[in-house]
Amino acid sequence: MKRRILTYLQQIDELIQDPPEDTDWDRAIHNHLTQIQFFQHERLIHLIVTVLFALMTTSVVVGLVGTGSIWLTLLLIPLLILLFPYINHYYLLENGVQKMYAQYDRMLEYQSDKKWNRFFAVPPKEEK
């Protein structure tokens, strides 16, 4: 998944930096929105898993402090080993999706040949 999101972000950055003249922006934007949905879903799943692992780890730490059980120590070690990669992966997904939102705004600029407000993605008011 890491390679997929990083490769996709790089491909879209390259498209935005040097778009071919015959780029079908409607199709590219539609595809980009589909990819955003996929990665948002992946991000949600990993958020749920990460939060559950964090809650389990916290519960085990509280239980360990309260009882001092060796079994809880043995349970804590794999939880900590798994928690940090989950946090790292969720961080990648979150930042990747945020970057995809910015790429989407840039694609809209190319599609309409107008300068959009990059901070709010609001089209400019049409002059009468």
JSON list of C-alpha atoms in Angstrom, two decimals:
[
{"chain": "A", "resi": 1, "resn": "MET", "atom": "CA", "xyz": [0.00, 0.00, 0.00]},
{"chain": "A", "resi": 2, "resn": "LYS", "atom": "CA", "xyz": [2.85, 2.38, 0.79]},
{"chain": "A", "resi": 3, "resn": "ARG", "atom": "CA", "xyz": [4.41, 1.90, -2.63]},
{"chain": "A", "resi": 4, "resn": "ARG", "atom": "CA", "xyz": [1.02, 2.26, -4.31]},
{"chain": "A", "resi": 5, "resn": "ILE", "atom": "CA", "xyz": [0.14, 5.60, -2.72]},
{"chain": "A", "resi": 6, "resn": "LEU", "atom": "CA", "xyz": [3.64, 7.05, -3.16]},
{"chain": "A", "resi": 7, "resn": "THR", "atom": "CA", "xyz": [3.76, 5.96, -6.82]},
{"chain": "A", "resi": 8, "resn": "TYR", "atom": "CA", "xyz": [0.30, 7.38, -7.48]},
{"chain": "A", "resi": 9, "resn": "LEU", "atom": "CA", "xyz": [1.15, 10.71, -5.81]},
{"chain": "A", "resi": 10, "resn": "GLN", "atom": "CA", "xyz": [4.30, 10.95, -7.91]},
{"chain": "A", "resi": 11, "resn": "GLN", "atom": "CA", "xyz": [2.41, 10.20, -11.15]},
{"chain": "A", "resi": 12, "resn": "ILE", "atom": "CA", "xyz": [-0.15, 12.91, -10.45]},
{"chain": "A", "resi": 13, "resn": "ASP", "atom": "CA", "xyz": [2.59, 15.40, -9.48]},
{"chain": "A", "resi": 14, "resn": "GLU", "atom": "CA", "xyz": [4.29, 14.70, -12.81]},
{"chain": "A", "resi": 15, "resn": "LEU", "atom": "CA", "xyz": [0.99, 15.15, -14.67]},
{"chain": "A", "resi": 16, "resn": "ILE", "atom": "CA", "xyz": [0.35, 18.48, -12.95]},
{"chain": "A", "resi": 17, "resn": "GLN", "atom": "CA", "xyz": [3.90, 19.76, -13.46]},
{"chain": "A", "resi": 18, "resn": "ASP", "atom": "CA", "xyz": [4.03, 18.99, -17.17]},
{"chain": "A", "resi": 19, "resn": "PRO", "atom": "CA", "xyz": [0.58, 18.10, -18.49]},
{"chain": "A", "resi": 20, "resn": "PRO", "atom": "CA", "xyz": [0.34, 16.82, -22.07]},
{"chain": "A", "resi": 21, "resn": "GLU", "atom": "CA", "xyz": [-1.72, 19.02, -24.38]},
{"chain": "A", "resi": 22, "resn": "ASP", "atom": "CA", "xyz": [-4.25, 16.26, -25.01]},
{"chain": "A", "resi": 23, "resn": "THR", "atom": "CA", "xyz": [-4.95, 15.57, -21.31]},
{"chain": "A", "resi": 24, "resn": "ASP", "atom": "CA", "xyz": [-8.59, 14.72, -20.69]},
{"chain": "A", "resi": 25, "resn": "TRP", "atom": "CA", "xyz": [-8.96, 16.59, -17.41]},
{"chain": "A", "resi": 26, "resn": "ASP", "atom": "CA", "xyz": [-12.52, 15.37, -16.82]},
{"chain": "A", "resi": 27, "resn": "ARG", "atom": "CA", "xyz": [-11.35, 11.77, -16.98]},
{"chain": "A", "resi": 28, "resn": "ALA", "atom": "CA", "xyz": [-8.21, 12.47, -14.95]},
{"chain": "A", "resi": 29, "resn": "ILE", "atom": "CA", "xyz": [-10.23, 14.23, -12.25]},
{"chain": "A", "resi": 30, "resn": "HIS", "atom": "CA", "xyz": [-12.79, 11.43, -12.14]},
{"chain": "A", "resi": 31, "resn": "ASN", "atom": "CA", "xyz": [-10.01, 8.86, -11.78]},
{"chain": "A", "resi": 32, "resn": "HIS", "atom": "CA", "xyz": [-8.34, 10.97, -9.10]},
{"chain": "A", "resi": 33, "resn": "LEU", "atom": "CA", "xyz": [-11.57, 11.22, -7.10]},
{"chain": "A", "resi": 34, "resn": "THR", "atom": "CA", "xyz": [-11.94, 7.44, -7.31]},
{"chain": "A", "resi": 35, "resn": "GLN", "atom": "CA", "xyz": [-8.40, 6.98, -5.98]},
{"chain": "A", "resi": 36, "resn": "ILE", "atom": "CA", "xyz": [-9.13, 9.47, -3.19]},
{"chain": "A", "resi": 37, "resn": "GLN", "atom": "CA", "xyz": [-12.14, 7.38, -2.19]},
{"chain": "A", "resi": 38, "resn": "PHE", "atom": "CA", "xyz": [-10.06, 4.19, -2.13]},
{"chain": "A", "resi": 39, "resn": "PHE", "atom": "CA", "xyz": [-7.37, 5.76, 0.03]},
{"chain": "A", "resi": 40, "resn": "GLN", "atom": "CA", "xyz": [-9.95, 7.41, 2.32]},
{"chain": "A", "resi": 41, "resn": "HIS", "atom": "CA", "xyz": [-11.47, 3.99, 2.94]},
{"chain": "A", "resi": 42, "resn": "GLU", "atom": "CA", "xyz": [-8.04, 2.50, 3.61]},
{"chain": "A", "resi": 43, "resn": "ARG", "atom": "CA", "xyz": [-7.29, 5.41, 5.94]},
{"chain": "A", "resi": 44, "resn": "LEU", "atom": "CA", "xyz": [-10.53, 4.83, 7.88]},
{"chain": "A", "resi": 45, "resn": "ILE", "atom": "CA", "xyz": [-9.81, 1.13, 8.33]},
{"chain": "A", "resi": 46, "resn": "HIS", "atom": "CA", "xyz": [-6.29, 1.85, 9.55]},
{"chain": "A", "resi": 47, "resn": "LEU", "atom": "CA", "xyz": [-7.58, 4.55, 11.90]},
{"chain": "A", "resi": 48, "resn": "ILE", "atom": "CA", "xyz": [-9.93, 2.03, 13.50]},
{"chain": "A", "resi": 49, "resn": "VAL", "atom": "CA", "xyz": [-7.20, -0.60, 13.80]},
{"chain": "A", "resi": 50, "resn": "THR", "atom": "CA", "xyz": [-4.68, 1.92, 15.18]},
{"chain": "A", "resi": 51, "resn": "VAL", "atom": "CA", "xyz": [-7.12, 3.25, 17.78]},
{"chain": "A", "resi": 52, "resn": "LEU", "atom": "CA", "xyz": [-8.02, -0.28, 18.87]},
{"chain": "A", "resi": 53, "resn": "PHE", "atom": "CA", "xyz": [-4.35, -1.22, 19.21]},
{"chain": "A", "resi": 54, "resn": "ALA", "atom": "CA", "xyz": [-3.69, 1.97, 21.18]},
{"chain": "A", "resi": 55, "resn": "LEU", "atom": "CA", "xyz": [-6.62, 1.21, 23.51]},
{"chain": "A", "resi": 56, "resn": "MET", "atom": "CA", "xyz": [-5.46, -2.38, 24.01]},
{"chain": "A", "resi": 57, "resn": "THR", "atom": "CA", "xyz": [-1.91, -1.21, 24.69]},
{"chain": "A", "resi": 58, "resn": "THR", "atom": "CA", "xyz": [-3.14, 1.36, 27.19]},
{"chain": "A", "resi": 59, "resn": "SER", "atom": "CA", "xyz": [-5.33, -1.24, 28.90]},
{"chain": "A", "resi": 60, "resn": "VAL", "atom": "CA", "xyz": [-2.43, -3.67, 29.16]},
{"chain": "A", "resi": 61, "resn": "VAL", "atom": "CA", "xyz": [-0.16, -0.95, 30.60]},
{"chain": "A", "resi": 62, "resn": "VAL", "atom": "CA", "xyz": [-2.80, -0.05, 33.20]},
{"chain": "A", "resi": 63, "resn": "GLY", "atom": "CA", "xyz": [-3.26, -3.73, 34.05]},
{"chain": "A", "resi": 64, "resn": "LEU", "atom": "CA", "xyz": [0.49, -4.24, 34.24]},
{"chain": "A", "resi": 65, "resn": "VAL", "atom": "CA", "xyz": [0.92, -1.31, 36.62]},
{"chain": "A", "resi": 66, "resn": "GLY", "atom": "CA", "xyz": [-1.96, -2.61, 38.75]},
{"chain": "A", "resi": 67, "resn": "THR", "atom": "CA", "xyz": [-0.96, -6.26, 38.90]},
{"chain": "A", "resi": 68, "resn": "GLY", "atom": "CA", "xyz": [2.65, -6.58, 37.76]},
{"chain": "A", "resi": 69, "resn": "SER", "atom": "CA", "xyz": [1.77, -9.79, 35.91]},
{"chain": "A", "resi": 70, "resn": "ILE", "atom": "CA", "xyz": [4.47, -11.31, 33.73]},
{"chain": "A", "resi": 71, "resn": "TRP", "atom": "CA", "xyz": [1.77, -12.38, 31.24]},
{"chain": "A", "resi": 72, "resn": "LEU", "atom": "CA", "xyz": [0.74, -8.78, 30.69]},
{"chain": "A", "resi": 73, "resn": "THR", "atom": "CA", "xyz": [4.39, -7.91, 30.07]},
{"chain": "A", "resi": 74, "resn": "LEU", "atom": "CA", "xyz": [4.55, -10.62, 27.43]},
{"chain": "A", "resi": 75, "resn": "LEU", "atom": "CA", "xyz": [1.36, -9.25, 25.86]},
{"chain": "A", "resi": 76, "resn": "LEU", "atom": "CA", "xyz": [2.62, -5.66, 25.96]},
{"chain": "A", "resi": 77, "resn": "ILE", "atom": "CA", "xyz": [5.74, -6.37, 23.90]},
{"chain": "A", "resi": 78, "resn": "PRO", "atom": "CA", "xyz": [3.98, -7.46, 20.66]},
{"chain": "A", "resi": 79, "resn": "LEU", "atom": "CA", "xyz": [1.37, -4.73, 21.10]},
{"chain": "A", "resi": 80, "resn": "LEU", "atom": "CA", "xyz": [4.09, -2.08, 21.23]},
{"chain": "A", "resi": 81, "resn": "ILE", "atom": "CA", "xyz": [5.91, -3.68, 18.30]},
{"chain": "A", "resi": 82, "resn": "LEU", "atom": "CA", "xyz": [2.74, -3.54, 16.19]},
{"chain": "A", "resi": 83, "resn": "LEU", "atom": "CA", "xyz": [1.48, -0.16, 17.39]},
{"chain": "A", "resi": 84, "resn": "PHE", "atom": "CA", "xyz": [4.31, 1.92, 15.99]},
{"chain": "A", "resi": 85, "resn": "PRO", "atom": "CA", "xyz": [4.11, 0.54, 12.42]},
{"chain": "A", "resi": 86, "resn": "TYR", "atom": "CA", "xyz": [0.33, 1.07, 12.49]},
{"chain": "A", "resi": 87, "resn": "ILE", "atom": "CA", "xyz": [0.83, 4.69, 13.55]},
{"chain": "A", "resi": 88, "resn": "ASN", "atom": "CA", "xyz": [3.46, 5.17, 10.85]},
{"chain": "A", "resi": 89, "resn": "HIS", "atom": "CA", "xyz": [1.23, 3.68, 8.16]},
{"chain": "A", "resi": 90, "resn": "TYR", "atom": "CA", "xyz": [-1.76, 5.75, 9.23]},
{"chain": "A", "resi": 91, "resn": "TYR", "atom": "CA", "xyz": [0.45, 8.85, 9.13]},
{"chain": "A", "resi": 92, "resn": "LEU", "atom": "CA", "xyz": [1.41, 8.01, 5.54]},
{"chain": "A", "resi": 93, "resn": "LEU", "atom": "CA", "xyz": [-2.23, 7.49, 4.52]},
{"chain": "A", "resi": 94, "resn": "GLU", "atom": "CA", "xyz": [-3.41, 10.69, 6.22]},
{"chain": "A", "resi": 95, "resn": "ASN", "atom": "CA", "xyz": [-0.71, 12.84, 4.63]},
{"chain": "A", "resi": 96, "resn": "GLY", "atom": "CA", "xyz": [-1.16, 11.13, 1.27]},
{"chain": "A", "resi": 97, "resn": "VAL", "atom": "CA", "xyz": [-4.89, 11.81, 1.18]},
{"chain": "A", "resi": 98, "resn": "GLN", "atom": "CA", "xyz": [-4.31, 15.43, 2.23]},
{"chain": "A", "resi": 99, "resn": "LYS", "atom": "CA", "xyz": [-1.83, 15.80, -0.64]},
{"chain": "A", "resi": 100, "resn": "MET", "atom": "CA", "xyz": [-4.37, 14.24, -3.02]},
{"chain": "A", "resi": 101, "resn": "TYR", "atom": "CA", "xyz": [-6.85, 16.96, -2.04]},
{"chain": "A", "resi": 102, "resn": "ALA", "atom": "CA", "xyz": [-4.29, 19.61, -3.03]},
{"chain": "A", "resi": 103, "resn": "GLN", "atom": "CA", "xyz": [-3.60, 17.78, -6.29]},
{"chain": "A", "resi": 104, "resn": "TYR", "atom": "CA", "xyz": [-7.33, 17.73, -7.00]},
{"chain": "A", "resi": 105, "resn": "ASP", "atom": "CA", "xyz": [-7.49, 21.50, -6.57]},
{"chain": "A", "resi": 106, "resn": "ARG", "atom": "CA", "xyz": [-4.60, 21.93, -9.02]},
{"chain": "A", "resi": 107, "resn": "MET", "atom": "CA", "xyz": [-6.31, 19.63, -11.52]},
{"chain": "A", "resi": 108, "resn": "LEU", "atom": "CA", "xyz": [-9.42, 21.80, -11.33]},
{"chain": "A", "resi": 109, "resn": "GLU", "atom": "CA", "xyz": [-7.27, 24.81, -12.18]},
{"chain": "A", "resi": 110, "resn": "TYR", "atom": "CA", "xyz": [-6.02, 23.09, -15.32]},
{"chain": "A", "resi": 111, "resn": "GLN", "atom": "CA", "xyz": [-9.50, 21.90, -16.23]},
{"chain": "A", "resi": 112, "resn": "SER", "atom": "CA", "xyz": [-11.04, 25.36, -16.12]},
{"chain": "A", "resi": 113, "resn": "ASP", "atom": "CA", "xyz": [-7.98, 27.42, -17.11]},
{"chain": "A", "resi": 114, "resn": "LYS", "atom": "CA", "xyz": [-8.89, 29.77, -14.29]},
{"chain": "A", "resi": 115, "resn": "LYS", "atom": "CA", "xyz": [-7.06, 30.45, -11.09]},
{"chain": "A", "resi": 116, "resn": "TRP", "atom": "CA", "xyz": [-8.97, 28.95, -8.20]},
{"chain": "A", "resi": 117, "resn": "ASN", "atom": "CA", "xyz": [-8.51, 29.81, -4.59]},
{"chain": "A", "resi": 118, "resn": "ARG", "atom": "CA", "xyz": [-5.99, 27.13, -3.62]},
{"chain": "A", "resi": 119, "resn": "PHE", "atom": "CA", "xyz": [-6.88, 27.36, 0.06]},
{"chain": "A", "resi": 120, "resn": "PHE", "atom": "CA", "xyz": [-10.61, 26.79, -0.25]},
{"chain": "A", "resi": 121, "resn": "ALA", "atom": "CA", "xyz": [-11.09, 25.38, -3.78]},
{"chain": "A", "resi": 122, "resn": "VAL", "atom": "CA", "xyz": [-13.77, 27.96, -4.44]},
{"chain": "A", "resi": 123, "resn": "PRO", "atom": "CA", "xyz": [-14.23, 29.07, -8.05]},
{"chain": "A", "resi": 124, "resn": "PRO", "atom": "CA", "xyz": [-13.74, 32.78, -8.69]},
{"chain": "A", "resi": 125, "resn": "LYS", "atom": "CA", "xyz": [-16.78, 34.99, -9.05]},
{"chain": "A", "resi": 126, "resn": "GLU", "atom": "CA", "xyz": [-17.69, 35.49, -12.66]},
{"chain": "A", "resi": 127, "resn": "GLU", "atom": "CA", "xyz": [-17.47, 39.05, -13.86]},
{"chain": "A", "resi": 128, "resn": "LYS", "atom": "CA", "xyz": [-20.60, 40.44, -15.45]}
]
